[in-house]
Short mmCIF file of C-alpha atoms in Angstrom, two decimals:
data_model
loop_
_atom_site.label_atom_id
_atom_site.label_comp_id
_atom_site.label_asym_id
_atom_site.label_seq_id
_atom_site.Cartn_x
_atom_site.Cartn_y
_atom_site.Cartn_z
CA GLN K 1 10.92 -59.37 -3.86
CA SER K 2 14.13 -61.23 -3.05
CA ASP K 3 15.02 -61.47 -6.73
CA ARG K 4 14.59 -57.69 -7.02
CA LYS K 5 16.90 -57.06 -4.10
CA THR K 6 19.45 -59.35 -5.66
CA THR K 7 19.13 -57.41 -8.93
CA LEU K 8 19.73 -54.23 -7.04
CA LEU K 9 22.92 -55.63 -5.50
CA THR K 10 24.07 -56.77 -8.98
CA ARG K 11 23.48 -53.22 -10.35
CA LEU K 12 25.31 -51.70 -7.41
CA ALA K 13 28.31 -53.97 -7.79
CA ALA K 14 28.49 -53.03 -11.44
CA ARG K 15 28.02 -49.32 -10.44
CA ASP K 16 25.16 -49.39 -12.98
CA ILE K 17 23.26 -46.75 -10.91
CA ASN K 18 22.81 -43.07 -11.83
CA GLY K 19 24.95 -40.92 -9.58
CA PHE K 20 26.95 -43.84 -8.05
CA PRO K 21 30.27 -42.44 -6.85
CA PRO K 22 32.89 -43.53 -9.44
CA ALA K 23 35.74 -43.97 -7.00
CA VAL K 24 33.86 -46.36 -4.65
CA SER K 25 35.01 -50.01 -5.07
CA CYS K 26 32.52 -52.81 -4.44
CA ALA K 27 32.81 -56.56 -3.76
CA TYR K 28 29.59 -58.64 -4.24
CA VAL K 29 29.51 -61.99 -2.42
CA GLN K 30 26.65 -64.08 -3.90
CA HIS K 31 24.72 -67.13 -2.57
CA GLU K 32 27.19 -69.79 -3.82
CA VAL K 33 30.80 -70.41 -4.95
CA GLN K 34 30.84 -72.60 -7.98
CA SER K 35 33.98 -74.07 -9.59
CA ASP K 36 35.29 -76.94 -11.66
CA ARG K 37 35.51 -80.12 -9.67
CA ASP K 38 39.36 -80.31 -9.54
CA VAL K 39 40.12 -76.60 -8.81
CA THR K 40 41.88 -76.02 -5.47
CA VAL K 41 41.16 -73.19 -3.03
CA ALA K 42 44.37 -71.35 -3.93
CA ALA K 43 43.85 -71.76 -7.67
CA TYR K 44 40.22 -70.62 -7.46
CA ALA K 45 41.19 -67.50 -5.54
CA ARG K 46 43.94 -66.64 -8.01
CA ARG K 47 41.70 -67.24 -11.03
CA LYS K 48 38.84 -65.19 -9.56
CA ALA K 49 41.14 -62.30 -8.59
CA ASP K 50 42.54 -62.23 -12.12
CA LEU K 51 39.02 -62.32 -13.62
CA LEU K 52 37.91 -59.41 -11.49
CA LEU K 53 40.91 -57.40 -12.49
CA LYS K 54 39.74 -57.70 -16.15
CA GLU K 55 36.07 -57.02 -15.47
CA ASP K 56 36.31 -54.14 -12.90
CA PRO K 57 38.13 -51.01 -14.00
CA LEU K 58 38.54 -49.89 -10.35
CA ALA K 59 40.07 -53.26 -9.38
CA THR K 60 43.75 -53.42 -8.51
CA ALA K 61 46.13 -56.34 -8.89
CA VAL K 62 46.15 -58.70 -5.91
CA SER K 63 49.45 -60.46 -5.16
CA ASP K 64 49.69 -64.10 -4.23
CA ASP K 65 50.83 -63.04 -0.76
CA ALA K 66 47.74 -60.87 -0.37
CA LEU K 67 45.47 -63.79 -1.35
CA ASP K 68 47.25 -66.04 1.12
CA ASP K 69 46.89 -63.52 3.91
CA ALA K 70 43.14 -63.08 3.12
CA LEU K 71 42.58 -66.78 3.10
CA HIS K 72 44.27 -67.11 6.46
CA GLU K 73 42.21 -64.24 7.84
CA VAL K 74 38.97 -66.04 7.20
CA GLY K 75 40.35 -69.31 8.65
CA PHE K 76 41.94 -71.34 5.87
CA ASP K 77 45.05 -73.43 6.66
CA GLU K 78 44.87 -72.55 10.31
CA GLY K 79 45.65 -75.98 11.77
CA ALA K 80 43.62 -78.98 12.69
CA GLY K 81 40.07 -79.06 11.40
CA THR K 82 40.51 -76.29 8.85
CA PRO K 83 40.83 -76.76 5.11
CA ASP K 84 44.21 -76.10 3.55
CA MET K 85 44.90 -74.16 0.29
CA ASP K 86 45.26 -77.35 -1.77
CA MET K 87 41.81 -78.68 -0.93
CA LYS K 88 39.41 -78.90 -3.82
CA VAL K 89 36.68 -76.24 -3.79
CA ALA K 90 34.03 -78.84 -4.66
CA GLU K 91 34.83 -80.57 -1.34
CA LEU K 92 34.25 -77.51 0.84
CA SER K 93 31.14 -77.30 2.97
CA GLY K 94 28.74 -74.40 2.49
CA GLY K 95 30.33 -72.49 5.39
CA TRP K 96 33.81 -72.78 3.95
CA ARG K 97 32.64 -71.78 0.49
CA MET K 98 31.24 -68.57 2.04
CA ARG K 99 34.65 -67.95 3.70
CA LEU K 100 36.37 -68.39 0.37
CA ALA K 101 34.16 -65.83 -1.24
CA LEU K 102 34.72 -63.44 1.68
CA ALA K 103 38.48 -63.89 1.32
CA LEU K 104 38.43 -62.55 -2.21
CA ALA K 105 36.52 -59.49 -0.95
CA VAL K 106 39.12 -59.00 1.82
CA ALA K 107 41.99 -59.29 -0.68
CA ARG K 108 40.43 -56.59 -2.82
CA LYS K 109 40.10 -54.14 0.09
CA ALA K 110 36.76 -52.98 -1.27
CA ASP K 111 35.01 -49.96 0.15
CA VAL K 112 31.57 -51.62 0.03
CA LEU K 113 31.03 -55.32 0.75
CA MET K 114 27.67 -56.72 -0.42
CA LEU K 115 26.46 -59.99 0.96
CA ASP K 116 23.46 -61.80 -0.64
CA GLU K 117 21.83 -64.19 1.80
CA PRO K 118 25.16 -64.94 3.54
CA THR K 119 23.82 -67.36 6.17
CA ASN K 120 22.51 -69.89 3.61
CA HIS K 121 24.38 -73.23 3.99
CA LEU K 122 25.80 -72.12 7.31
CA ASP K 123 25.44 -73.98 10.65
CA VAL K 124 25.24 -72.19 13.98
CA GLU K 125 28.97 -72.00 14.48
CA ALA K 126 29.60 -70.69 11.04
CA VAL K 127 26.94 -67.95 11.49
CA ALA K 128 28.54 -66.99 14.81
CA TRP K 129 31.91 -66.73 13.13
CA LEU K 130 30.43 -64.54 10.35
CA VAL K 131 28.77 -62.23 12.86
CA GLU K 132 32.09 -61.58 14.69
CA TRP K 133 33.98 -61.21 11.36
CA ILE K 134 31.57 -58.58 10.14
CA LYS K 135 31.80 -56.67 13.40
CA SER K 136 35.61 -56.66 13.19
CA LEU K 137 35.65 -54.93 9.80
CA GLU K 138 36.93 -51.33 9.71
CA ASP K 139 36.66 -48.77 6.94
CA THR K 140 34.17 -51.02 5.12
CA THR K 141 30.50 -50.56 4.51
CA VAL K 142 28.59 -53.85 4.55
CA LEU K 143 25.32 -54.12 2.65
CA ILE K 144 23.37 -57.29 3.43
CA VAL K 145 20.31 -58.87 1.80
CA SER K 146 18.98 -61.41 4.29
CA HIS K 147 15.79 -62.95 5.79
CA ASP K 148 17.66 -64.19 8.85
CA VAL K 149 16.25 -62.08 11.67
CA PRO K 150 18.73 -63.13 14.45
CA PHE K 151 21.73 -62.59 12.18
CA MET K 152 20.59 -59.08 11.12
CA SER K 153 19.73 -58.19 14.71
CA LYS K 154 23.40 -58.80 15.56
CA THR K 155 25.03 -57.14 12.53
CA VAL K 156 22.85 -54.39 11.08
CA ASP K 157 23.06 -50.74 12.30
CA ASN K 158 20.86 -49.14 9.54
CA VAL K 159 18.01 -50.58 7.50
CA ILE K 160 16.98 -50.09 3.88
CA HIS K 161 13.40 -51.36 3.68
CA PHE K 162 12.49 -52.45 0.08
CA HIS K 163 8.74 -52.47 -0.42
CA ASP K 164 6.26 -51.56 -3.09
CA LEU K 165 9.18 -50.90 -5.49
CA THR K 166 10.54 -48.16 -3.18
CA LEU K 167 13.53 -47.90 -0.83
CA ASP K 168 13.09 -46.36 2.66
CA PHE K 169 16.24 -45.61 4.71
CA HIS K 170 15.96 -46.06 8.52
CA GLU K 171 18.83 -44.84 10.68
CA LYS K 172 18.36 -47.32 13.49
CA PRO K 173 19.49 -50.86 14.40
CA PHE K 174 17.60 -53.66 12.77
CA ALA K 175 16.29 -55.02 16.01
CA GLN K 176 14.59 -51.64 16.72
CA PHE K 177 13.26 -51.39 13.17
CA HIS K 178 11.93 -54.90 13.38
CA ALA K 179 10.12 -54.13 16.66
CA GLU K 180 8.62 -50.90 15.36
CA LYS K 181 7.45 -52.28 12.01
CA PRO K 182 5.78 -55.64 12.54
CA ASP K 183 4.05 -55.15 9.12
CA ALA K 184 7.47 -55.72 7.50
CA GLN K 185 7.89 -59.03 9.31
CA GLU K 186 6.40 -61.20 6.53
CA GLY K 187 8.81 -59.86 3.90
CA ILE K 188 11.72 -60.32 6.24
CA GLU K 189 11.01 -63.82 7.51
CA GLY K 190 10.02 -65.22 4.21
CA ALA K 191 12.18 -67.28 1.95
CA THR K 192 15.36 -66.62 0.30
CA GLY K 193 13.50 -65.68 -2.78
CA GLY K 194 10.05 -66.92 -2.04
CA GLY K 195 7.05 -64.87 -3.26
CA GLY K 196 5.38 -64.48 -6.52
CA GLY K 197 8.33 -63.60 -8.79
CA GLY K 198 6.48 -60.85 -10.71
CA ALA K 199 3.74 -58.25 -10.77
CA HIS K 200 0.87 -60.52 -11.74
CA GLY K 201 -2.28 -59.98 -9.75
CA LYS K 202 -4.05 -63.09 -8.34
CA SER K 203 -7.35 -61.74 -9.54
CA THR K 204 -6.20 -62.50 -13.12
CA MET K 205 -4.98 -66.02 -12.33
CA SER K 206 -6.81 -69.22 -13.15
CA ARG K 207 -8.17 -71.22 -10.22
CA GLU K 208 -5.32 -73.68 -10.64
CA ASP K 209 -2.73 -70.88 -10.53
CA GLN K 210 -4.30 -69.52 -7.36
CA MET K 211 -4.29 -72.97 -5.81
CA ALA K 212 -0.65 -73.30 -6.75
CA GLU K 213 0.29 -69.99 -5.24
CA ARG K 214 -1.71 -70.25 -2.12
CA ASP K 215 -0.14 -69.11 1.23
CA THR K 216 1.10 -72.63 1.98
CA PRO K 217 1.99 -74.47 -1.31
CA VAL K 218 0.89 -78.09 -1.29
CA PHE K 219 3.47 -80.58 -2.44
CA LYS K 220 2.12 -83.90 -3.80
CA PHE K 221 4.77 -86.51 -4.44
CA PRO K 222 4.15 -89.36 -6.92
CA HIS K 223 3.87 -92.85 -5.58
CA PRO K 224 7.10 -94.78 -6.08
CA GLY K 225 5.52 -98.17 -6.81
CA PRO K 226 6.95 -101.59 -5.84
CA LEU K 227 10.65 -102.51 -5.48
CA ASP K 228 11.76 -106.10 -6.34
CA GLY K 229 12.16 -108.25 -3.29
CA ILE K 230 11.13 -105.51 -0.87
CA LYS K 231 7.91 -106.58 0.91
CA ARG K 232 8.19 -104.47 4.14
CA ARG K 233 9.09 -100.83 4.73
CA THR K 234 11.62 -101.96 7.30
CA GLN K 235 13.77 -103.89 4.76
CA PRO K 236 17.02 -102.07 3.80
CA VAL K 237 17.56 -100.53 0.40
CA VAL K 238 20.99 -99.09 1.15
CA LYS K 239 23.74 -100.31 3.43
CA LEU K 240 27.20 -98.88 4.25
CA THR K 241 29.51 -101.17 6.15
CA GLY K 242 32.75 -99.90 7.65
CA VAL K 243 33.05 -97.14 5.09
CA THR K 244 35.91 -94.68 5.31
CA PHE K 245 36.12 -92.05 2.56
CA GLN K 246 38.90 -89.57 1.83
CA TYR K 247 38.76 -87.12 -0.98
CA GLU K 248 41.77 -87.11 -3.34
CA GLY K 249 44.31 -84.52 -2.06
CA ALA K 250 42.64 -84.18 1.33
CA SER K 251 44.81 -84.52 4.40
CA LYS K 252 42.24 -86.57 6.39
CA ALA K 253 39.15 -88.73 5.83
CA SER K 254 35.71 -87.00 5.55
CA LEU K 255 33.96 -90.15 6.78
CA LYS K 256 35.34 -92.69 9.19
CA ASN K 257 34.25 -96.35 9.56
CA ALA K 258 30.58 -95.51 8.95
CA THR K 259 28.07 -98.35 9.16
CA VAL K 260 24.51 -97.44 8.47
CA ARG K 261 21.29 -99.25 7.23
CA LEU K 262 18.62 -97.30 5.38
CA PRO K 263 15.26 -99.00 5.08
CA LEU K 264 12.64 -98.22 2.41
CA GLY K 265 10.51 -96.32 5.00
CA ALA K 266 13.35 -94.29 6.46
CA ARG K 267 12.74 -90.77 7.77
CA VAL K 268 16.27 -89.39 8.43
CA ALA K 269 17.84 -86.01 8.98
CA ILE K 270 21.66 -85.91 8.87
CA VAL K 271 22.85 -83.12 11.19
CA GLY K 272 26.16 -81.81 12.39
CA PRO K 273 28.55 -78.83 11.94
CA ASN K 274 29.86 -77.59 8.60
CA GLY K 275 32.56 -79.81 7.13
CA ALA K 276 31.64 -82.77 9.42
CA GLY K 277 31.01 -85.22 6.53
CA LYS K 278 27.20 -84.92 6.22
CA SER K 279 27.04 -84.34 2.45
CA THR K 280 29.72 -86.93 1.86
CA LEU K 281 27.64 -89.55 3.72
CA LEU K 282 24.54 -88.59 1.75
CA LYS K 283 26.42 -88.70 -1.61
CA LEU K 284 27.79 -92.14 -0.88
CA MET K 285 24.34 -93.48 0.02
CA VAL K 286 22.83 -92.25 -3.31
CA ALA K 287 25.78 -93.05 -5.59
CA GLU K 288 26.87 -89.50 -6.17
CA LEU K 289 30.20 -90.73 -4.87
CA GLU K 290 31.72 -94.24 -5.09
CA LEU K 291 34.44 -96.02 -3.25
CA VAL K 292 37.07 -96.67 -5.92
CA SER K 293 39.95 -98.92 -4.79
CA GLY K 294 43.29 -97.25 -5.14
CA ALA K 295 41.91 -93.97 -6.49
CA ARG K 296 41.94 -92.17 -3.16
CA GLY K 297 43.87 -92.26 0.02
CA ALA K 298 42.04 -94.00 2.86
CA CYS K 299 38.93 -95.31 1.10
CA ARG K 300 37.56 -98.68 2.29
CA GLY K 301 34.48 -100.52 3.31
CA GLU K 302 31.46 -101.83 1.42
CA ILE K 303 28.39 -100.07 -0.05
CA TRP K 304 25.31 -102.02 -1.12
CA ARG K 305 22.34 -100.39 -2.89
CA HIS K 306 19.29 -102.12 -4.25
CA THR K 307 19.86 -102.34 -7.97
CA SER K 308 16.40 -101.14 -8.89
CA LEU K 309 16.30 -98.29 -6.29
CA ARG K 310 15.25 -95.11 -7.91
CA VAL K 311 16.66 -92.03 -6.18
CA ALA K 312 15.75 -88.38 -6.44
CA TYR K 313 18.76 -86.32 -5.30
CA VAL K 314 18.78 -82.50 -4.98
CA ALA K 315 22.22 -81.22 -4.06
CA GLN K 316 23.11 -78.41 -1.70
CA HIS K 317 24.45 -76.31 -4.50
CA SER K 318 21.94 -77.38 -7.12
CA MET K 319 20.83 -74.00 -8.44
CA HIS K 320 23.70 -73.94 -10.88
CA HIS K 321 21.94 -76.71 -12.81
CA LEU K 322 19.52 -74.02 -14.02
CA GLU K 323 22.11 -71.42 -15.00
CA LYS K 324 22.27 -72.54 -18.63
CA GLN K 325 18.48 -72.99 -18.74
CA MET K 326 17.37 -69.44 -17.86
CA ASP K 327 15.63 -68.81 -21.16
CA GLU K 328 13.82 -72.27 -21.01
CA THR K 329 10.44 -72.70 -19.39
CA PRO K 330 9.86 -75.08 -16.46
CA VAL K 331 7.96 -77.37 -18.80
CA GLY K 332 10.80 -77.26 -21.42
CA TYR K 333 13.48 -77.89 -18.74
CA ILE K 334 11.82 -81.20 -17.61
CA ILE K 335 11.16 -82.37 -21.18
CA ARG K 336 14.78 -81.61 -22.10
CA ARG K 337 16.11 -83.30 -18.97
CA TYR K 338 14.13 -86.48 -19.52
CA GLY K 339 13.99 -86.39 -23.31
CA ARG K 340 15.17 -89.99 -23.77
CA GLY K 341 13.37 -91.40 -20.79
CA VAL K 342 16.41 -91.26 -18.54
CA ASP K 343 17.42 -88.41 -16.20
CA LYS K 344 20.37 -86.67 -17.83
CA GLU K 345 21.44 -85.38 -14.40
CA ALA K 346 21.74 -89.00 -13.16
CA LEU K 347 23.85 -90.01 -16.13
CA ASN K 348 26.18 -87.07 -15.45
CA LYS K 349 27.05 -88.33 -12.03
CA VAL K 350 30.80 -88.69 -11.43
CA ALA K 351 30.00 -92.37 -10.56
CA ALA K 352 28.53 -93.04 -14.03
CA LYS K 353 30.29 -90.59 -16.42
CA LEU K 354 33.25 -91.83 -18.39
CA THR K 355 36.42 -89.83 -18.83
CA GLU K 356 37.99 -89.25 -22.27
CA ASP K 357 40.57 -91.97 -21.60
CA GLU K 358 37.84 -94.43 -20.49
CA GLU K 359 35.81 -93.67 -23.64
CA ALA K 360 38.94 -94.47 -25.70
CA MET K 361 39.61 -97.68 -23.74
CA ARG K 362 36.09 -99.12 -24.41
CA THR K 363 36.76 -99.00 -28.13
CA ARG K 364 39.92 -101.10 -28.04
CA PRO K 365 39.56 -104.68 -29.30
CA GLY K 366 38.64 -107.07 -26.53
CA GLN K 367 37.73 -104.39 -24.00
CA VAL K 368 34.17 -104.10 -22.64
CA SER K 369 32.25 -101.71 -24.83
CA ALA K 370 28.68 -101.79 -23.46
CA VAL K 371 26.29 -103.32 -20.90
CA VAL K 372 23.19 -104.75 -22.58
CA GLY K 373 21.48 -106.91 -19.84
CA ARG K 374 21.20 -107.68 -16.17
CA ARG K 375 19.77 -110.68 -14.18
CA MET K 376 19.97 -112.49 -10.86
CA THR K 377 21.52 -115.99 -11.06
CA ALA K 378 21.76 -118.14 -7.89
CA GLY K 379 21.60 -114.98 -5.76
CA LEU K 380 24.34 -113.24 -7.79
CA LEU K 381 23.86 -110.03 -9.67
CA MET K 382 25.16 -110.43 -13.18
CA TYR K 383 25.54 -108.09 -16.13
CA GLU K 384 25.61 -108.93 -19.87
CA LEU K 385 28.65 -107.35 -21.57
CA THR K 386 29.63 -106.75 -25.14
CA LYS K 387 33.30 -106.34 -26.21
CA ALA K 388 34.87 -104.18 -28.94
CA GLY K 389 35.70 -106.10 -32.07
CA ARG K 390 33.14 -108.86 -31.44
CA PRO K 391 29.80 -109.49 -33.11
CA GLU K 392 26.97 -107.80 -31.20
CA ASP K 393 25.22 -111.11 -30.48
CA ARG K 394 28.30 -112.58 -28.74
CA THR K 395 28.10 -111.45 -25.17
CA ASP K 396 29.49 -112.45 -21.80
CA TRP K 397 27.63 -112.68 -18.45
CA GLU K 398 29.77 -111.58 -15.56
CA PRO K 399 28.99 -111.26 -11.86
CA VAL K 400 29.50 -108.00 -10.04
CA VAL K 401 32.37 -109.42 -8.07
CA SER K 402 34.27 -110.00 -11.30
CA ILE K 403 33.32 -106.64 -12.78
CA GLU K 404 34.68 -104.83 -9.72
CA ARG K 405 38.16 -106.26 -10.62
CA MET K 406 37.89 -104.94 -14.22
CA PRO K 407 38.79 -101.33 -15.21
CA ALA K 408 36.69 -98.80 -13.32
CA TYR K 409 34.78 -97.67 -16.39
CA VAL K 410 33.05 -101.06 -16.72
CA MET K 411 31.29 -100.51 -13.34
CA LYS K 412 30.33 -97.01 -14.63
CA LEU K 413 28.67 -98.66 -17.67
CA CYS K 414 26.74 -100.85 -15.26
CA ARG K 415 25.60 -97.84 -13.24
CA GLY K 416 24.40 -96.18 -16.47
CA TYR K 417 22.49 -99.32 -17.42
CA ASP K 418 21.00 -99.47 -13.96
CA GLU K 419 19.70 -95.88 -14.40
CA THR K 420 18.02 -96.85 -17.71
CA MET K 421 16.34 -99.85 -16.15
CA LYS K 422 15.11 -97.72 -13.19
CA ALA K 423 13.54 -95.23 -15.63
CA ILE K 424 11.81 -98.04 -17.46
CA GLN K 425 10.55 -99.55 -14.20
CA GLY K 426 9.43 -96.06 -13.01
CA GLY K 427 7.17 -95.75 -16.05
CA ALA K 428 9.36 -93.21 -17.92
CA GLU K 429 8.71 -95.01 -21.21
CA VAL K 430 4.90 -95.10 -20.73
CA ARG K 431 4.44 -91.76 -18.82
CA PRO K 432 3.71 -89.23 -21.55
CA LEU K 433 6.55 -86.61 -21.68
CA ASP K 434 4.25 -83.97 -23.11
CA THR K 435 3.31 -80.44 -22.04
CA ASN K 436 0.04 -81.31 -20.33
CA GLU K 437 1.46 -84.20 -18.30
CA VAL K 438 4.42 -82.06 -17.20
CA LYS K 439 2.18 -79.19 -16.28
CA ALA K 440 0.09 -81.47 -14.16
CA HIS K 441 3.15 -82.75 -12.41
CA LEU K 442 4.50 -79.18 -11.70
CA LEU K 443 1.12 -78.17 -10.31
CA ASP K 444 1.65 -80.82 -7.63
CA PHE K 445 4.68 -78.75 -6.49
CA GLY K 446 2.97 -75.36 -6.37
CA ILE K 447 3.99 -74.33 -9.90
CA GLY K 448 0.87 -73.11 -11.71
CA LYS K 449 0.26 -73.06 -15.44
CA ARG K 450 1.14 -69.43 -15.75
CA ILE K 451 4.57 -69.93 -14.19
CA CYS K 452 5.05 -73.03 -16.34
CA SER K 453 5.04 -70.87 -19.46
CA GLU K 454 7.47 -68.17 -18.10
CA PRO K 455 11.26 -68.29 -18.61
CA ILE K 456 13.06 -69.71 -15.61
CA ARG K 457 14.93 -66.40 -15.18
CA GLN K 458 11.62 -64.84 -14.17
CA LEU K 459 10.94 -67.36 -11.34
CA SER K 460 11.73 -66.45 -7.82
CA GLY K 461 14.29 -68.37 -5.82
CA GLY K 462 11.60 -70.36 -4.13
CA GLN K 463 9.88 -71.21 -7.32
CA ARG K 464 13.21 -72.38 -8.86
CA SER K 465 13.74 -74.57 -5.83
CA ARG K 466 10.36 -76.11 -6.22
CA LEU K 467 11.10 -76.72 -9.90
CA LEU K 468 14.32 -78.61 -9.04
CA ILE K 469 12.47 -80.78 -6.54
CA ALA K 470 9.66 -81.43 -9.01
CA ALA K 471 12.12 -82.37 -11.77
CA ALA K 472 13.99 -84.79 -9.47
CA LEU K 473 10.72 -86.51 -8.64
CA TRP K 474 9.55 -87.06 -12.24
CA ASN K 475 10.83 -90.57 -12.26
CA LYS K 476 8.72 -91.71 -9.27
CA PRO K 477 11.66 -92.39 -6.87
CA HIS K 478 11.73 -94.81 -3.96
CA LEU K 479 14.14 -92.58 -2.00
CA LEU K 480 14.25 -88.79 -1.85
CA ALA K 481 17.56 -87.28 -0.77
CA LEU K 482 17.73 -83.55 -0.15
CA ASP K 483 20.85 -81.59 0.84
CA GLU K 484 19.88 -78.37 2.61
CA PRO K 485 16.50 -78.03 0.84
CA THR K 486 15.28 -75.06 2.87
CA ASN K 487 17.93 -72.58 1.70
CA TYR K 488 15.86 -71.31 -1.19
CA LEU K 489 12.36 -72.01 0.12
CA ASP K 490 10.18 -69.56 1.98
CA LYS K 491 8.62 -70.58 5.31
CA GLU K 492 5.28 -71.44 3.71
CA SER K 493 6.90 -73.68 1.13
CA MET K 494 8.94 -75.29 3.91
CA ALA K 495 5.74 -76.07 5.75
CA GLY K 496 4.32 -77.66 2.61
CA LEU K 497 7.46 -79.69 1.93
CA ALA K 498 7.60 -80.92 5.50
CA LEU K 499 3.97 -82.17 5.26
CA ALA K 500 4.74 -83.83 1.91
CA LEU K 501 7.78 -85.64 3.39
CA GLN K 502 5.60 -87.09 6.15
CA LYS K 503 3.11 -88.45 3.64
CA PHE K 504 5.63 -89.68 1.04
CA ALA K 505 5.38 -93.44 0.43
CA GLY K 506 9.10 -93.80 -0.13
CA GLY K 507 12.15 -93.13 2.00
CA VAL K 508 13.47 -89.68 3.01
CA ILE K 509 16.99 -88.58 3.90
CA VAL K 510 17.82 -84.96 4.36
CA VAL K 511 20.88 -82.91 5.27
CA SER K 512 19.72 -79.81 7.08
CA HIS K 513 20.70 -77.19 9.62
CA ASN K 514 17.03 -76.15 10.02
CA GLN K 515 15.89 -77.93 13.17
CA GLY K 516 12.45 -76.63 12.90
CA PHE K 517 12.03 -78.00 9.44
CA PHE K 518 13.31 -81.56 10.08
CA GLU K 519 11.25 -81.71 13.30
CA ALA K 520 8.14 -80.68 11.44
CA ALA K 521 8.84 -83.35 8.83
CA GLY K 522 9.15 -85.99 11.53
CA LEU K 523 12.76 -86.90 10.71
CA GLU K 524 15.06 -88.76 13.04
CA GLU K 525 18.55 -87.40 13.58
CA TRP K 526 21.75 -89.12 12.40
CA HIS K 527 24.62 -87.00 13.90
CA VAL K 528 27.91 -86.53 12.03
CA GLU K 529 30.91 -84.89 13.60
CA GLN K 530 34.58 -85.04 12.41
CA GLY K 531 33.56 -87.86 10.04
CA VAL K 532 32.06 -90.07 12.70
CA VAL K 533 28.34 -91.08 12.38
CA THR K 534 26.19 -91.59 15.43
CA LEU K 535 22.62 -92.80 14.96
CA PRO K 536 19.63 -94.09 16.85
CA GLU K 537 17.28 -96.70 15.40
CA THR K 538 15.92 -95.36 12.13
CA ARG K 539 12.21 -94.59 12.37
CA THR K 540 9.95 -95.89 9.63
CA VAL K 541 6.43 -95.03 8.54
CA LYS K 542 3.83 -97.61 9.49
#
């Protein structure tokens, strides 16, 4: 019933409830803060405050000084180790995104603060900070939707129990309520959004739907197939050597002199506090970020990835990919995403997407316009390039070392060509992208035929998360990279995912704060703190 609780919060925030006191102001802090890539913390706060002023008739104007004070109150720009106001929102960890959302609520001085699953994306230290911050609030009512039992035990004085489409108020601390009502435990400890997502009875479901929605969903990952030149699971498919990475505009590097080697059979959990550089390390390994000489402050080092390596990457803040697809069905979403045989999400990577200026440059006479081929010659990786203004059959073969000295967009074209070749090698051109094939694939991720035909907006949070994982795995990847995958999965789905990760024939690398999950999946820890990576020998599957 998590989606219904979220709907209730949304209605309360809009005061769309009969009898709601008209003079009571509300601030609703949702799961995630989303923004354009280049928006700074200060600019986002200003923009959001102005937008709320237009949307909420009870909202009052918030001055720049009030916004600054609120950002300082939640920890921004407070010295070493804290983000400053000019840092890009896209570069914030989950914990700091939550603080940014809280700062906006602080600046508004709302009477009621509503928090929807506030501990998602937070490490232990961030949760501890949030607990103390909530306790420090005066003259503010805090309404929390959460499945985090320890967190609620420390913060909740009264309980509203949502069950069987009714609300029961209990004037007692959560710890006492939890002890007295063990029958409510399943609903509390389940997922952020897990459950059935509707009022359909299992007695009317097909056998396949019942199998898909069993207590512990079974994930079945596709076999990745062979990888050129890789004969053993201990052979590396990704290597970082002496890599330091600093985001543009940041005052310090997010990753410092990192040297890691990821074999095909890797089983890795990247752990560490919020803002330590975990997601940055993961993104560099899977080409969501690239080292671009001269484009950022202290970026250096070397990154090597097997050119035919297919990667399934599900980001920490991936739910926004579905925001424009809410009226689409799960089947339609996958067919649209892979409509031309290549994953549109992969082609939209920053590392592969051309800017407007780069698109204009490739049309100029003599400039590289396209990549049409790839081969290995005497141990060198070479790409076949066409140039604007030349006949199409007149091409040049250039080694990667030469391409790296060309304008940056040429390497992006090479990355796009690599994605196309990976899709072909993964069978995208021979795997039928039709309704029955996609339904069979989704069933392997606990999404039955009934759910396949429903709009995505009717799916629970757990079902949407399984859809994202299923979609990422359509191309039969060799490497599965997950950033905080348990945030929207119920405990049963987490158990199913952990078992599937153990059995997966490819490599696994996960960023997670959920120790129980990555231990159940048999993942070995790489620890990241203040940009420094510490790792043991990477364990591989026999």
